[in-house]
Amino acid sequence: MRLSLNITNYSWPDGSKGLAPRLARIVRAADEGGLDTVWVADHLIQADPTSTPGAEMLEAYTTLGFLAALTERVRIGTMVTGVTYRPPSMLIKAVTTLDVLSGGRAWLGIGAGYHEMEARSMDLPLPPVAERFERLEETLRLAIQMWSGDDAPFEGRHYRLAYPVNNPPAVRLPHPPILLGGMGETKTLRFVARYADACNLFDIPDGGQTVRRKLDVLAGHCEEVGRPYGEIEKTLSTRLEPGETSEAFVERCAALAALGIEHVVVITAGPWTEDAVATLAAAIPALDRM
């Protein structure tokens, strides 16, 4: 089982001047501790439910460039980018650039988007849900086209590109992995089956019923499009509880593995600490055996 951390909260007690060194220590600890990926939330205002909208929030792709320069092996990506917040070509180019400069460690984490208050507050586009999913599918199609080296004109309902060139190409082959966030059975999981390399589900305390159902739906979509279900990495987001030991965390992960989860993405209440990262790193030897 793979293990990652997701940075959603930047409110360390020493404020803006201490933010860069604090963040550097966290990501270096993750890199050295054997974690698979460091994810960052992609928002312009703080969306962590344990925080407040006006609290500290960093722009995601600038932050990922900073993290790439500080690390050697850990992968990096957003959990996840709302598809309408950036033009698709700009987003694909940003992920490609990150992949090239990090030596092939970038993810494209993407979803339909949801944050209405953020969109109103920051004048960001957030069209109706149906249109967001249309734009999501076109962006996924465009990403795969550009990463394949095909610079032929792209004609979609919402996006039309005359010359979608992508040079330098991504280092990761066949392309940076695509993770789709969300659990919608009709659209999101169908798009996972058709276009993505990983899904991301939520840890709902119902004894695994929801996760089982969502994975069954995903398997059905895979069968419909003729894709092996095993090609898709099943990830799940959960919270490291205050004071939780690595042994207790491993027990929780074992239960998730029994449901079919292969990669656990961890958040915390409040900003990450080096001690919390150490707790995750201590769990990795046991998780490697799952």
XYZ file of C-alpha atoms in Angstrom:
290
model
C 0.000 0.000 0.000
C 1.242 3.479 -0.879
C 1.042 6.339 1.597
C 0.885 10.063 0.885
C 0.195 13.281 2.723
C -1.996 16.156 1.605
C -1.152 19.692 2.745
C -4.396 21.624 3.186
C -3.490 24.056 5.992
C -0.617 26.564 6.071
C -1.385 28.277 9.395
C 1.841 27.536 11.202
C 2.275 29.720 14.292
C 5.197 31.805 13.003
C 3.232 33.361 10.111
C 4.366 34.249 6.596
C 8.072 34.597 7.383
C 8.215 31.081 8.773
C 5.956 29.465 6.202
C 8.635 28.563 3.646
C 11.031 26.902 6.119
C 8.154 25.069 7.846
C 6.859 23.787 4.510
C 10.390 22.816 3.479
C 10.870 20.735 6.616
C 7.574 18.917 6.078
C 8.218 18.013 2.460
C 11.818 16.970 3.116
C 10.632 14.733 5.954
C 8.095 13.163 3.584
C 10.752 12.681 0.904
C 13.254 11.132 3.280
C 10.606 9.105 5.116
C 9.534 7.162 2.039
C 6.095 8.655 1.404
C 4.793 8.239 -2.119
C 3.379 11.706 -2.863
C 3.011 15.140 -1.344
C -0.270 16.656 -2.469
C -1.410 20.250 -2.012
C -4.938 21.618 -2.100
C -5.669 23.820 -5.117
C -7.610 26.813 -3.811
C -7.114 30.554 -3.601
C -8.940 30.839 -0.295
C -8.642 28.414 2.580
C -11.078 25.506 2.186
C -9.938 23.253 5.038
C -13.052 22.690 7.211
C -10.883 22.939 10.339
C -9.747 26.436 9.304
C -11.389 29.668 8.127
C -11.708 31.126 4.602
C -9.392 34.038 5.364
C -6.549 31.912 6.702
C -3.249 31.388 4.912
C -3.471 29.685 1.498
C -0.764 29.273 -1.142
C -1.312 29.021 -4.884
C -0.885 25.365 -5.753
C 1.388 25.186 -8.788
C 3.831 27.807 -7.526
C 3.988 25.780 -4.306
C 4.575 22.523 -6.193
C 7.510 24.073 -8.043
C 8.992 25.037 -4.668
C 8.455 21.510 -3.344
C 9.988 19.932 -6.461
C 13.209 21.869 -5.935
C 13.461 20.674 -2.326
C 12.959 16.959 -2.947
C 14.472 14.080 -4.875
C 12.029 11.153 -5.028
C 8.580 11.979 -3.653
C 5.875 12.604 -6.244
C 3.919 15.871 -6.243
C 0.470 16.980 -7.359
C -2.773 18.739 -6.484
C -5.631 17.102 -4.615
C -7.328 18.334 -6.778
C -7.528 21.140 -9.360
C -10.993 22.390 -10.262
C -11.153 22.061 -14.035
C -12.622 25.498 -14.743
C -10.089 27.488 -12.702
C -7.419 27.461 -15.429
C -7.533 27.190 -19.229
C -6.839 23.537 -20.081
C -3.721 24.270 -22.123
C -2.292 26.321 -19.236
C -3.015 23.531 -16.746
C -1.517 20.818 -18.975
C 1.549 22.963 -19.603
C 1.950 23.595 -15.865
C 1.820 19.868 -15.067
C 4.195 19.090 -17.939
C 6.636 21.748 -16.743
C 6.472 20.354 -13.224
C 7.089 16.860 -14.570
C 10.102 17.950 -16.627
C 11.711 19.970 -13.845
C 11.069 17.313 -11.178
C 12.412 14.436 -13.268
C 9.041 12.771 -13.917
C 7.376 13.137 -10.507
C 4.233 15.138 -11.353
C 0.595 14.107 -11.124
C -2.395 15.730 -12.788
C -4.958 15.790 -9.990
C -8.229 17.122 -11.347
C -11.960 17.248 -10.707
C -15.095 19.089 -11.743
C -14.792 21.678 -8.948
C -17.315 22.583 -6.301
C -16.405 25.655 -4.209
C -19.087 28.255 -4.933
C -17.994 30.698 -2.226
C -14.424 30.676 -3.506
C -15.585 31.266 -7.068
C -17.719 34.235 -6.019
C -15.054 35.620 -3.712
C -12.199 35.459 -6.229
C -14.119 35.856 -9.508
C -13.255 32.358 -10.685
C -15.379 30.561 -13.284
C -17.714 27.912 -11.906
C -20.386 27.109 -14.494
C -23.304 24.745 -13.818
C -22.436 21.188 -12.848
C -23.325 19.638 -16.210
C -21.071 22.081 -18.044
C -18.231 21.512 -15.591
C -18.292 17.808 -16.383
C -18.322 18.537 -20.118
C -15.272 20.733 -19.633
C -13.629 18.076 -17.471
C -13.976 15.433 -20.151
C -12.639 17.756 -22.848
C -9.667 18.664 -20.646
C -8.882 14.997 -20.081
C -9.072 14.305 -23.801
C -6.838 17.286 -24.534
C -4.272 16.278 -21.907
C -3.950 12.799 -23.380
C -3.650 14.259 -26.888
C -1.001 16.810 -25.947
C 0.988 14.277 -23.933
C 0.951 11.900 -26.898
C 2.736 14.514 -29.002
C -0.284 15.083 -31.234
C -0.476 18.811 -32.040
C -3.428 18.529 -34.430
C -6.246 21.042 -33.877
C -8.533 20.153 -30.983
C -12.236 20.756 -31.494
C -14.502 20.432 -28.493
C -17.752 22.045 -27.477
C -16.029 24.358 -24.996
C -12.367 24.353 -26.043
C -10.870 24.841 -29.502
C -7.103 24.834 -29.897
C -5.502 25.460 -33.273
C -2.039 24.163 -32.379
C -1.850 22.368 -29.003
C 1.894 21.802 -29.042
C 3.516 20.561 -25.828
C 7.290 20.873 -25.961
C 9.324 19.860 -24.023
C 7.345 16.664 -23.554
C 6.694 15.170 -20.151
C 9.418 12.923 -18.735
C 6.999 10.384 -17.246
C 5.830 7.880 -19.874
C 3.337 7.503 -21.336
C 2.373 10.689 -19.469
C 2.052 12.085 -15.931
C -0.530 9.975 -14.115
C -4.035 11.403 -13.939
C -5.982 11.239 -10.677
C -9.666 12.130 -10.686
C -11.140 13.331 -7.410
C -14.754 12.599 -6.535
C -17.136 9.721 -6.050
C -19.945 10.412 -8.516
C -21.072 7.147 -10.023
C -22.533 8.425 -13.295
C -19.841 10.844 -14.477
C -16.709 10.903 -12.289
C -16.143 7.166 -11.981
C -17.005 6.671 -15.650
C -14.347 9.245 -16.552
C -11.894 7.418 -14.277
C -12.467 4.214 -16.214
C -12.043 5.922 -19.568
C -9.258 8.437 -18.950
C -7.585 8.283 -15.533
C -4.860 6.327 -13.785
C -6.253 6.737 -10.262
C -9.452 7.571 -8.428
C -9.748 9.241 -5.034
C -12.514 8.218 -2.633
C -13.400 9.552 0.820
C -13.160 7.691 4.110
C -16.807 7.518 5.178
C -17.434 5.847 8.559
C -20.006 3.283 7.451
C -18.021 0.069 7.744
C -16.771 0.281 4.174
C -20.176 0.071 2.503
C -19.723 3.228 0.434
C -16.198 2.394 -0.662
C -17.238 -1.113 -1.718
C -20.141 0.263 -3.741
C -18.022 2.910 -5.447
C -15.342 0.399 -6.390
C -17.999 -1.979 -7.728
C -19.373 0.846 -9.865
C -15.863 1.649 -11.108
C -15.307 -1.996 -11.994
C -18.547 -1.948 -13.978
C -17.486 1.135 -15.906
C -14.135 -0.505 -16.650
C -15.908 -3.539 -18.054
C -18.077 -1.306 -20.238
C -15.082 0.443 -21.831
C -12.956 -2.705 -22.036
C -10.289 -1.577 -19.582
C -8.691 -3.808 -16.929
C -9.912 -2.692 -13.509
C -6.473 -3.447 -12.070
C -4.896 -0.659 -14.153
C -6.542 1.981 -11.964
C -4.959 2.921 -8.644
C -7.577 3.103 -5.908
C -6.743 5.919 -3.506
C -8.648 7.109 -0.453
C -8.359 10.277 1.635
C -8.448 9.954 5.411
C -7.438 11.985 8.459
C -4.609 11.233 10.873
C -6.242 11.683 14.249
C -4.474 13.733 16.942
C -2.235 11.435 18.933
C -2.846 8.435 16.664
C 0.077 6.012 16.731
C 1.633 4.450 13.682
C 0.417 1.042 14.880
C -3.183 2.231 15.134
C -2.905 3.877 11.742
C -1.591 0.657 10.196
C -4.633 -1.188 11.559
C -6.939 1.292 9.862
C -5.011 0.944 6.618
C -5.293 -2.848 6.787
C -9.068 -2.502 6.890
C -8.941 -0.171 3.885
C -6.698 -2.578 1.986
C -9.288 -5.303 2.575
C -11.797 -3.099 0.756
C -9.489 -2.756 -2.252
C -7.738 0.523 -1.455
C -4.118 0.638 -2.646
C -3.012 4.167 -1.756
C -3.972 6.200 1.323
C -3.786 10.007 1.236
C -3.620 11.560 4.694
C -4.725 14.977 5.944
C -4.499 16.455 9.434
C -6.539 18.858 11.529
C -4.390 21.972 11.322
C -0.989 22.237 9.658
C 1.348 19.268 9.343
C 4.098 18.758 11.908
C 7.322 16.820 11.546
C 6.102 14.468 14.294
C 2.967 13.672 12.286
C 5.050 12.969 9.190
C 7.254 10.695 11.300
C 4.147 8.773 12.374
C 3.324 8.092 8.735
C 6.904 7.180 7.882
C 6.966 4.668 10.759
C 3.913 2.950 9.261
C 5.430 2.436 5.816
C 7.302 -0.855 6.475
C 4.065 -2.525 7.569
C 2.115 -0.994 4.675
C 4.693 -2.229 2.176
C 3.713 -5.770 3.133
C 0.028 -5.224 2.369
